[in-house]
Coordinates of C-alpha atoms in Angstrom, one line a residue:
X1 CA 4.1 1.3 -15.7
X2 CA 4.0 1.8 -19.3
X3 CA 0.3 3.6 -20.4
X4 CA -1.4 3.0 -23.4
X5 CA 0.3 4.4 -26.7
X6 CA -1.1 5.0 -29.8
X7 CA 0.5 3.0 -33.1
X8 CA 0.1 2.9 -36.7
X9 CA -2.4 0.1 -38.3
X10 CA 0.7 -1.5 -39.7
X11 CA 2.6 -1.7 -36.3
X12 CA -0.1 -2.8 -34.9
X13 CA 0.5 -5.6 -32.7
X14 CA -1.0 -8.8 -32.3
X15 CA -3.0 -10.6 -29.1
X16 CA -0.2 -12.5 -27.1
X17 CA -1.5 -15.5 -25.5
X18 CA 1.5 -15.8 -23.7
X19 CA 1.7 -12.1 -22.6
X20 CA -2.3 -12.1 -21.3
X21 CA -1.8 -15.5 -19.6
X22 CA 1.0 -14.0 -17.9
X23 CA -0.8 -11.2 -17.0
X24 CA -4.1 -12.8 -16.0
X25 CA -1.6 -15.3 -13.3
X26 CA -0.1 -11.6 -12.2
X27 CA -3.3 -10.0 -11.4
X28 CA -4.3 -12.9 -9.1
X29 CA -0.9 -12.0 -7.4
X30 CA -1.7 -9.2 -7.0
X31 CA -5.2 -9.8 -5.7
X32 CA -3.8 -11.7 -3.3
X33 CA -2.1 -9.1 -1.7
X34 CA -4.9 -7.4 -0.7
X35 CA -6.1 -10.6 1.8
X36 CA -2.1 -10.3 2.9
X37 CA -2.1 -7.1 3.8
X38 CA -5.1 -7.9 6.1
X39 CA -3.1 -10.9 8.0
X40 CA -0.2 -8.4 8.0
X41 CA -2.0 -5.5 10.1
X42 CA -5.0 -8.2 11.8
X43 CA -1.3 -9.6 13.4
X44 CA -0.2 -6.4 14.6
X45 CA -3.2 -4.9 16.3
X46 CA -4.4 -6.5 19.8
X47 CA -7.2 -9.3 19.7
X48 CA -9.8 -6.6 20.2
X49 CA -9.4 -5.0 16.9
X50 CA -8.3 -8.5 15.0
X51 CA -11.8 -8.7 12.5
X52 CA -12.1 -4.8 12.0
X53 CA -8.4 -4.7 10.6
X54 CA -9.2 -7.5 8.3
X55 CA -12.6 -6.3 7.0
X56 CA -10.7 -2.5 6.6
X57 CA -9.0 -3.9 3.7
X58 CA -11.3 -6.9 2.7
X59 CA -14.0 -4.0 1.9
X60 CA -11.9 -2.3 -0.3
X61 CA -12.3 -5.6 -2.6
X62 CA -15.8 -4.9 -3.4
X63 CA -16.0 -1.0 -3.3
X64 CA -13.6 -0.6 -5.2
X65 CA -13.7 -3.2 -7.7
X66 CA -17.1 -2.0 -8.6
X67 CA -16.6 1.8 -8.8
X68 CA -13.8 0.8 -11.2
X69 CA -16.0 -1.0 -13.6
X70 CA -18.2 1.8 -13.7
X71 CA -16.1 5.1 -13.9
X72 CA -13.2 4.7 -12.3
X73 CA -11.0 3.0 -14.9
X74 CA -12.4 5.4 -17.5
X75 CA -11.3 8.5 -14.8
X76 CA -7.4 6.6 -14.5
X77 CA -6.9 5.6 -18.2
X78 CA -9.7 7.1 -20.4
X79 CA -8.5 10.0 -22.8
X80 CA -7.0 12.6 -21.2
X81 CA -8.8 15.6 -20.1
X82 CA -6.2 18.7 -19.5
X83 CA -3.2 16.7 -18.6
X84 CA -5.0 15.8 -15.0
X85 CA -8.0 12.9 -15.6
X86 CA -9.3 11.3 -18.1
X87 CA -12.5 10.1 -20.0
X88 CA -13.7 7.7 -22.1
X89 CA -17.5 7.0 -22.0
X90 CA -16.7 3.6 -23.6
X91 CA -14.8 2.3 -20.5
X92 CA -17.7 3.3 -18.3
X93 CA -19.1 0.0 -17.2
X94 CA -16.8 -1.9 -19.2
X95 CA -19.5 -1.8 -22.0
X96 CA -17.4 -0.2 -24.9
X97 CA -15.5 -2.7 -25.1
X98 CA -14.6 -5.6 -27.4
X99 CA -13.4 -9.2 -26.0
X100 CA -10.5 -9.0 -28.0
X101 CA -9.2 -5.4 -28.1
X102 CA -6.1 -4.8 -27.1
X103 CA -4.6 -2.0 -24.8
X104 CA -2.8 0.5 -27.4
X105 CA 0.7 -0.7 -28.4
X106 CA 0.6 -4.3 -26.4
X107 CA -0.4 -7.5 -26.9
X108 CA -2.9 -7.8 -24.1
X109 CA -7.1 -7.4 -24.2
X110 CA -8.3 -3.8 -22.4
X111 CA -9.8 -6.2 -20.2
X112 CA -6.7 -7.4 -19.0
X113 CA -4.8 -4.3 -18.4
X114 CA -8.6 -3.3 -16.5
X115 CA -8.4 -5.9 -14.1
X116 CA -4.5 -5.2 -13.2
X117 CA -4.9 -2.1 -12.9
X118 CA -8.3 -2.7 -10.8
X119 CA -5.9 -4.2 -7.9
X120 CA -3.5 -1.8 -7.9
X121 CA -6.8 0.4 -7.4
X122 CA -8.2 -2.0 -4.6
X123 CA -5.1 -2.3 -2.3
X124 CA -3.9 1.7 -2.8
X125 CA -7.0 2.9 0.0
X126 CA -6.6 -0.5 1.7
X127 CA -2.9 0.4 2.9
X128 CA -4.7 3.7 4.8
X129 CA -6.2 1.6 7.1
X130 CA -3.0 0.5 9.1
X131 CA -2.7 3.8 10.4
X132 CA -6.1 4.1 11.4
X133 CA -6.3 0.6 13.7
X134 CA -8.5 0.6 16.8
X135 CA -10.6 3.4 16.5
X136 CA -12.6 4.3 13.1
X137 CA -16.6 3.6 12.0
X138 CA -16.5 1.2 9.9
X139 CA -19.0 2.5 8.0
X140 CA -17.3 5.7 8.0
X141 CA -14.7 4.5 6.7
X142 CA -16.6 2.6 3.5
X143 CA -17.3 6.0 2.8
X144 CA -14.1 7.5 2.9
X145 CA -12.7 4.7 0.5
X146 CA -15.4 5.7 -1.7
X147 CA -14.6 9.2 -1.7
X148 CA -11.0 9.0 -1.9
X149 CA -10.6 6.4 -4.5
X150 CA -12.5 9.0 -6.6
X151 CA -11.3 12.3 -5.9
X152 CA -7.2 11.0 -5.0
X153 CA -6.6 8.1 -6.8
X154 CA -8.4 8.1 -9.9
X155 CA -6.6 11.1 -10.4
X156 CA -3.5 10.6 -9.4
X157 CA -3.1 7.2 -11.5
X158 CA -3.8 8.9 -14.4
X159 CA -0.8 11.7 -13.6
X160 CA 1.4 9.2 -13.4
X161 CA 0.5 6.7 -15.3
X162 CA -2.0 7.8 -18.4
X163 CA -0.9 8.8 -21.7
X164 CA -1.1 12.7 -21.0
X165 CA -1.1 12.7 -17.6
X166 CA 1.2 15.8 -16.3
X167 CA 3.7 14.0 -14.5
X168 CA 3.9 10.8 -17.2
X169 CA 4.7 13.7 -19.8
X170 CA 7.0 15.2 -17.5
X171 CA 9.5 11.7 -17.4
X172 CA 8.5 10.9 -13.7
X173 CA 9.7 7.3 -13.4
X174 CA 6.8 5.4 -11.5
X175 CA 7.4 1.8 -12.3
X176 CA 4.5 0.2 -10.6
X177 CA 3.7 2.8 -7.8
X178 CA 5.8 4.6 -5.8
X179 CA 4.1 7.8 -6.0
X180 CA 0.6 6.8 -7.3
X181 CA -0.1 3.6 -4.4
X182 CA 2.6 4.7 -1.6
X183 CA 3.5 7.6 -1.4
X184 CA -0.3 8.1 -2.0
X185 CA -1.9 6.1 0.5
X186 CA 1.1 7.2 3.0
X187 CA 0.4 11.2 2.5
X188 CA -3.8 10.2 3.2
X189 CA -3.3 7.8 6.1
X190 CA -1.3 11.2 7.7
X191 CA -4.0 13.6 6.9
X192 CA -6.9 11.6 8.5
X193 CA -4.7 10.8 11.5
X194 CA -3.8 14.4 11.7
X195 CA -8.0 14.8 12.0
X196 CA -9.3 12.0 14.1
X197 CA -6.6 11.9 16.7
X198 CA -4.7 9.2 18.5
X199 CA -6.0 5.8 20.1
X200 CA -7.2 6.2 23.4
X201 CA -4.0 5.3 25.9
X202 CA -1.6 5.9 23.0
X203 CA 2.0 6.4 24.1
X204 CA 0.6 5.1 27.3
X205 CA -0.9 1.6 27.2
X206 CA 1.1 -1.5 25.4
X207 CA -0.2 -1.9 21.9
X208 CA 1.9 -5.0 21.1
X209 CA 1.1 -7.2 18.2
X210 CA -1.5 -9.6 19.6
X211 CA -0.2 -12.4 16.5
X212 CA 3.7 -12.5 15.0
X213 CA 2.9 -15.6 13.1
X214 CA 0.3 -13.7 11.8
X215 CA 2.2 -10.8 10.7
X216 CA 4.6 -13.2 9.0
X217 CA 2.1 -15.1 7.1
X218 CA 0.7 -11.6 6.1
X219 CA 4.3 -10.2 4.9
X220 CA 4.7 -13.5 2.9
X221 CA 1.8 -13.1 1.1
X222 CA 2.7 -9.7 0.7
X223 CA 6.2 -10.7 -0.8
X224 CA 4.9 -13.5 -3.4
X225 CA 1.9 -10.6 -4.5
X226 CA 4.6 -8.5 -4.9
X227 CA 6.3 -10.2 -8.1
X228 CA 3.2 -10.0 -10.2
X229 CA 2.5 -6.4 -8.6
X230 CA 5.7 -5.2 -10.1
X231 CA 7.3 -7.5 -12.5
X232 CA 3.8 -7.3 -14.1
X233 CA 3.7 -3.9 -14.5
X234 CA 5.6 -3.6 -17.9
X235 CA 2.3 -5.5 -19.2
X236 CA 4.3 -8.1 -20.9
X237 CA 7.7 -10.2 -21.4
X238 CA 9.2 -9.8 -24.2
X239 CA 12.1 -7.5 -23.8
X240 CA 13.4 -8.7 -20.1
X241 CA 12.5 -5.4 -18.4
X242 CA 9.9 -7.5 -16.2
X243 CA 12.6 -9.8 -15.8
X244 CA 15.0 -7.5 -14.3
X245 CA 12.7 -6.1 -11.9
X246 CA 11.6 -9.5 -10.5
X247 CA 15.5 -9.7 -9.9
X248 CA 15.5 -6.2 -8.1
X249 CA 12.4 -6.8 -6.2
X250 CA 13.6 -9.9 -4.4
X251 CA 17.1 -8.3 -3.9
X252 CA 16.0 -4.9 -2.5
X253 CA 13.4 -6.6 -0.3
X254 CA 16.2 -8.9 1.2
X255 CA 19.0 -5.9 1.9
X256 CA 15.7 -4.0 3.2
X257 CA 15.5 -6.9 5.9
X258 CA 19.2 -7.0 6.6
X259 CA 19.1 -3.3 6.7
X260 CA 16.5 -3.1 9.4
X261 CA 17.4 -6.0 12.0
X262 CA 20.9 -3.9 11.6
X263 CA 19.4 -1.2 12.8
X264 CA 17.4 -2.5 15.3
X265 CA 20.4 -4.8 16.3
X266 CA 22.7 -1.7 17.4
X267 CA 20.0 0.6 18.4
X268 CA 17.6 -1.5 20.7
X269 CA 19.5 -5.0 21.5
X270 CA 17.5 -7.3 19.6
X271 CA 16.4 -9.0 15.6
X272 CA 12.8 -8.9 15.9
X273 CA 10.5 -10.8 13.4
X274 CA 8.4 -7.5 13.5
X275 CA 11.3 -5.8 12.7
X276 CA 12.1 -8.3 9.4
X277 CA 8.3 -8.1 8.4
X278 CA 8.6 -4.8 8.7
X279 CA 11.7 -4.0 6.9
X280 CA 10.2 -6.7 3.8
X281 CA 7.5 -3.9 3.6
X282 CA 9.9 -1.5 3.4
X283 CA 12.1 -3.0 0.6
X284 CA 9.5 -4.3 -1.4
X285 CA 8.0 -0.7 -1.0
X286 CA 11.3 1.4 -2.1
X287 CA 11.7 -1.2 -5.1
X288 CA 8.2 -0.4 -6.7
X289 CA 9.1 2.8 -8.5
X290 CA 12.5 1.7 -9.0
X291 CA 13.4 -1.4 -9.9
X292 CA 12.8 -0.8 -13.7
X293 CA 15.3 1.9 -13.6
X294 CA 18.5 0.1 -11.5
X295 CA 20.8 -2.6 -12.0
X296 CA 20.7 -5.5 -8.9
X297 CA 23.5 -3.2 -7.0
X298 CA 21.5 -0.2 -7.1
X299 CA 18.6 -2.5 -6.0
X300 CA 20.6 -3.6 -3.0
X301 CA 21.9 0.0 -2.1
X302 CA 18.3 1.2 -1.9
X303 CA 17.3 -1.8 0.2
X304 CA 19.5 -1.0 2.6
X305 CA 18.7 2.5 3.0
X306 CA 14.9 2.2 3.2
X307 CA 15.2 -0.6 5.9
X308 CA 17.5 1.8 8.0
X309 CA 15.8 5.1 7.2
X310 CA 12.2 3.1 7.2
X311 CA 13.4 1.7 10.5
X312 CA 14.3 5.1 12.2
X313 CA 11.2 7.1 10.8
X314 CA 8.7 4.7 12.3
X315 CA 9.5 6.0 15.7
X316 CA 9.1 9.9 14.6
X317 CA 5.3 9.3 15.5
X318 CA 6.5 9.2 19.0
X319 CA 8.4 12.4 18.9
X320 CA 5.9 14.5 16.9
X321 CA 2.9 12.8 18.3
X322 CA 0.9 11.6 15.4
X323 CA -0.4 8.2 15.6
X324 CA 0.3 6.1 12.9
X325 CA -1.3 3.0 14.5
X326 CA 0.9 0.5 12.3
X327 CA 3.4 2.6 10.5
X328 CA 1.7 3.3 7.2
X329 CA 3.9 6.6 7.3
X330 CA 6.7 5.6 8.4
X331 CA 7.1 2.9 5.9
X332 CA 5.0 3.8 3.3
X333 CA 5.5 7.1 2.8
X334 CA 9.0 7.2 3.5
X335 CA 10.0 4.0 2.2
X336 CA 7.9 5.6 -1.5
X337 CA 9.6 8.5 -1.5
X338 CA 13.0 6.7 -0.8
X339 CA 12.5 4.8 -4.0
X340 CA 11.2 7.4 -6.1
X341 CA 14.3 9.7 -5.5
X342 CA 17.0 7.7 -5.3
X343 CA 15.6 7.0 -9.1
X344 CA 17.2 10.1 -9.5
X345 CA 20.9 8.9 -8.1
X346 CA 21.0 5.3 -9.3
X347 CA 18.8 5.2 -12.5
X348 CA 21.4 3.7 -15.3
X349 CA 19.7 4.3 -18.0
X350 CA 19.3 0.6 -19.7
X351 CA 16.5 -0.9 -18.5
X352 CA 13.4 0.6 -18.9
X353 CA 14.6 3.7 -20.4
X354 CA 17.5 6.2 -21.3
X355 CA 16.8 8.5 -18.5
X356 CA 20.0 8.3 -16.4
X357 CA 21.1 8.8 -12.5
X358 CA 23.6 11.2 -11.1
X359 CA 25.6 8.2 -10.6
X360 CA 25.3 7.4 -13.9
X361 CA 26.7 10.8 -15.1
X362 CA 23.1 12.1 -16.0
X363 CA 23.0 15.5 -13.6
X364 CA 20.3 16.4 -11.8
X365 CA 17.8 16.5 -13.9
X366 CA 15.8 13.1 -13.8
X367 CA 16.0 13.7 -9.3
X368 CA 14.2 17.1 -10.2
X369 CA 11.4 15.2 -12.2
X370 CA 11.1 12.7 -9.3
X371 CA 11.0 15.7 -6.6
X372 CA 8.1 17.1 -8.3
X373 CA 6.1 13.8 -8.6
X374 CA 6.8 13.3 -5.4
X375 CA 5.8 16.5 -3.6
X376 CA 3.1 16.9 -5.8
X377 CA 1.4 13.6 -5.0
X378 CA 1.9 14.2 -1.4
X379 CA 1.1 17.4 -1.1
X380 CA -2.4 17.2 -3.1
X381 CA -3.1 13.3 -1.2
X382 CA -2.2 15.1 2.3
X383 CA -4.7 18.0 1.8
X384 CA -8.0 16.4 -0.1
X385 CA -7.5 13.4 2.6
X386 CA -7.4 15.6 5.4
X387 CA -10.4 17.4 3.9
X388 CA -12.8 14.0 3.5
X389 CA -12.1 13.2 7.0
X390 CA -13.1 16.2 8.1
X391 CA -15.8 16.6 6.4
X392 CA -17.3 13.2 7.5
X393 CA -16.4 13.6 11.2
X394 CA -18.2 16.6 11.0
X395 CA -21.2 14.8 9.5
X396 CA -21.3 11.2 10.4
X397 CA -18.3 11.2 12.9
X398 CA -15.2 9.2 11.9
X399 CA -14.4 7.9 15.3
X400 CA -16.2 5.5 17.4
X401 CA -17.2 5.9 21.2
X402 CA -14.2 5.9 23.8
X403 CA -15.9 3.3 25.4
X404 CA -15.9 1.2 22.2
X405 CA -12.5 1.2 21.4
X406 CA -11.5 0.9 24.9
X407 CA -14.1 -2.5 25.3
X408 CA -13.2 -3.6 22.0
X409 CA -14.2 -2.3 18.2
X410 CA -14.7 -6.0 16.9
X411 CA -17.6 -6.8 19.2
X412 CA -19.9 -3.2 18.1
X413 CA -19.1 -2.8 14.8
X414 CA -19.1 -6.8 13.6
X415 CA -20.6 -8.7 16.1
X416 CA -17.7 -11.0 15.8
X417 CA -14.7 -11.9 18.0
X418 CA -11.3 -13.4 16.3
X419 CA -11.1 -16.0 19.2
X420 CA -13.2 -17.9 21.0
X421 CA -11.6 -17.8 24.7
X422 CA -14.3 -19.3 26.3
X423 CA -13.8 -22.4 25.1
X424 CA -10.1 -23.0 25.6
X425 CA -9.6 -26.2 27.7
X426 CA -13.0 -27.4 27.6
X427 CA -14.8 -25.2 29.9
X428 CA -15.8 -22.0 30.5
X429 CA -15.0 -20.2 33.3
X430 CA -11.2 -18.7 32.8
X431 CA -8.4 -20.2 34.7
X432 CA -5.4 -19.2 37.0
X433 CA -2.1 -20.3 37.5
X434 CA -1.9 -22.3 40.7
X435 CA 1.9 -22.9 42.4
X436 CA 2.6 -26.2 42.6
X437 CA 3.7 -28.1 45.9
X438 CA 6.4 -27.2 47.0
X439 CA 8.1 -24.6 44.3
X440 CA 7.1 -22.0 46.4
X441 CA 5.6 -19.6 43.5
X442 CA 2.4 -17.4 44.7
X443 CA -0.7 -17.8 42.4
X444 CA -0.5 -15.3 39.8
X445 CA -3.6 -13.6 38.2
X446 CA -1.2 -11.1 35.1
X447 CA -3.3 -9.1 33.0
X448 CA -3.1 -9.6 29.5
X449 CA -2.7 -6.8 27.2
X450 CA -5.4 -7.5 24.3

C-alpha cells in the first residue's frame, strides 16, 4: 500500500472523481468483510457460542472506528516520529482537515484514504477473535481491542505502511497487509491463547461447526470484500497495478482451494466445504502482500502452497497443544508469512515496483527485507499481546466461569440465543424419534453436540 508522498506544487495532482468513487465503492467492500468474517467463524463454533462470535467482531466496528477518528489515524499515518509512529495533531478527530484535500501525491480526499484505512484498522483485532471462541469476557475482550489497536496496530501500520516508517524505508513489500493485518492479528491471537488456555474439553469433546452454510456465506463475503481490500489498496487506477492484483487475488484464492481439498483428499479421505472455506481464507490471505509484486503464475504457485502448507499447519495445535479455536494461526499467520516471503522468490519486478525475486535473477536481497518485516511484526505482536492478556486476566480476568462456557457463553454474556429450539414444530416440549411399525428400529434419544 503506497503511503502518502510529498510532491512539488507544480506536480501536484488533481481530485479524481473517478479514483475517490472508486475508492469510496472499495471501502464499503471492505466494510463488509468485517460482518463476513463474523458469519465465517459464528458457522464454525457450536450453537452455544453462535451470538458471542458475531458480536467479537461486530464490536470491533464501533471501537475501533471511533478511536481511529480520534488518534488513531494520526498514530498510523501522521508525520513520522523516529521511524516507529507518527503524529499529526491535525488528524486528531478528523478536525484539521479540509473537505477537499488530498492524500499527498494522489488524487483522492484525506478523508477517503481515512476511512480505507479505518477498515483495514477495524477487521485487523476482529480476525483475533477466531482463536479465542467459546471462552472469553466479552467485556474483557472490548478492552483488549482497545488496548491492542493502540499499542500493536497503530504502530505497526505505520512501519509498514507510513512514509518513514522503518520497515517502508527499508523496501518491505506489504501490498495491502500481510505483515501489518495477518501476520499481526495471527502472532496476537497466539500470545493471548498462550495465556488464557484451551476450551474446556478441548482435544476431548467434538467441537464441529454447528453451521457449514454459514461458513460458506461468511467465506463469500469474505472473497467479494477481498477485491476492494486489496485491489484498492494502490489508492487508485490509473496505472493497472490494482488491476493486476484483482487478477492475482482471484487466481491465488482459487489454486489455494484446489491446493487444500488436495491435501485433505490424500491425507484424510474426503473434499470438505470446511476444507474449501478454509483454504479461500488461506489464498486470499497469502495474496495480500503479494499480489502487487507477481505475475498470475506466481499468483497460482503461491496459492497452492498456502492451501497445502495452511492445510497441514492447522493441525500443529494438536501436536503442540495450543488452542487455536478456529485456526487464526494456522491460516493467518502462516498463510501471512507464506505470502510475505515467497515475495522474496517470485517478485518480477514490473508491477508495483523494480524490486525483483530470486526467480527473477534478483538474489536474496528483497527475501531478506521480507524476513525482517516479518519476524519483526511477529515477534513485537506475539510479546505486547501476550502482555495485555495478562495483564487483564490478572485484573479483570479474561476467561469466563467453567460453568459458563460449558452451559453456554451466549446465554450469560448476551442474553440471547442464535436459535429458538423451543419452537420447532409448533410446540414445546422436545421430541424423539419413535420406530415405526414394523422396521424394527429401537427409539433413539442421540445427543447432540452444540
Amino acid at each position: 500500500m503506497p503511503p502518502g508522498i510529498t510532491t512539488l506544487a507544480a506536480d501536484a495532482p488533481e481530485l479524481s472523481a473517478a479514483n475517490t468513487g472508486f475508492m469510496l465503492i472499495c471501502t464499503a467492500m471492505v466494510m463488509l468483510m468485517t460482518p463476513g468474517l463474523a458469519f465465517f467463524y459464528g458457522g464454525m463454533v457450536r450453537v452455544k457460542s453462535t451470538l458471542n462470535m458475531l458480536m467479537m467482531s461486530f464490536i470491533s466496528l464501533g471501537i475501533v472506528t471511533i478511536l481511529w477518528v480520534l488518534y488513531g489515524f494520526s498514530l498510523a499515518f501522521g508525520t513520522d516520529v523516529g521511524s516507529v509512529i507518527g503524529w499529526s495533531s491535525d488528524y486528531v478527530g478528523l478536525s484539521g482537515i479540509g473537505v477537499t484535500e488530498l492524500w499527498d501525491g494522489y488524487t483522492i480526499p484525506v478523508y477517503v484514504f481515512a476511512v480505507f484505512q479505518l477498515m483495514f484498522a477495524v477487521l485487523t483485532p476482529a480476525l483475533i477473535s477466531g482463536a479465542l471462541a467459546d471462552r472469553v469476557k466479552f467485556t474483557s475482550w472490548a478492552l483488549f481491542i482497545t488496548l491492542w489497536v493502540t499499542v500493536v496496530y497503530f504502530p505497526v501500520a505505520h512501519w509498514v505502511w507510513g512514509a518513514g516508517g522503518w520497515l517502508f524505508e527499508l523496501g518491505v513489500i506489504d501490498f495491502a497487509g500481510g505483515t501489518a493485518v495477518h501476520i499481526n492479528a495471527g502472532a496476537a491471537a497466539l500470545g493471548v491463547i498462550l495465556v488464557i488456555g484451551k476450551r474446556v474439553g478441548f482435544k476431548k469433546d467434538p467441537m464441529r461447526p454447528h453451521s457449514l452454510p454459514l461458513v460458506m456465506l461468511g467465506v463469500a463475503l469474505l472473497w467479494f470484500g477481498w477485491f476492494g481490500f486489496n485491489a484498492g489498496s494502490w489508492l487508485g487506477n490509473d496505472d493497472g497495478v490494482g488491476a493486476v492484483m484483482f487478477v492475482n487475488t482471484q487466481v491465488a484464492t482459487g489454486a489455494a482451494v484446489l491446493g487444500w481439498l488436495a491435501y485433505e483428499k490424500v491425507r484424510h479421505g474426503s473434499f470438505t466445504t470446511l476444507g474449501a472455506a478454509s483454504g479461500a481464507v488461506a489464498g486470499l490471505v497469502a495474496i495480500t502482500p503479494a499480489g502487487g509484486a507477481v505475475s498470475p503464475l506466481g499468483a497460482i504457485a503461491i496459492g497452492v502452497i498456502a492451501g497445502v502448507v495452511c492445510a497441514m499447519a492447522v493441525g500443529l495445535k494438536y501436536k503442540f497443544g495450543y488452542d487455536d479455536s478456529l485456526d487464526v494461526v494456522g491460516v493467518h499467520l502462516v498463510g501471512g508469512v507464506l505470502g510475505s516471503l515467497l515475495i522474496g522468490f517470485f517478485a518480477t519486478g514490473g508491477v508495483q515496483s523494480d524490486a525483483k525475486g530470486l526467480f527473477y535473477g534478483g538474489g536474496l536481497d528483497q527475501l531478506g527485507k521480507q524476513a525482517v518485516g516479518v519476524f519483526a511484526v511477529l515477534a513485537y505482536s506475539l510479546v505486547v499481546s501476550a502482555i495485555l492478556a495478562l495483564l487483564l486476566d490478572k485484573t479483570i480476568g479474561m476467561r469466563v466461569s467453567e460453568d459458563v462456557e460449558i452451559s453456554g457463553i451466549d446465554q450469560v454474556e448476551h442474553a440471547e440465543t442464535a436459535y429458538d429450539f423451543s419452537g420447532a414444530g409448533g410446540g414445546s416440549a422436545p421430541r424423539t424419534t419413535a420406530s415405526a411399525p414394523g422396521n424394527g428400529a429401537a427409539p433413539t434419544n442421540k445427543k447432540v453436540d452444540v
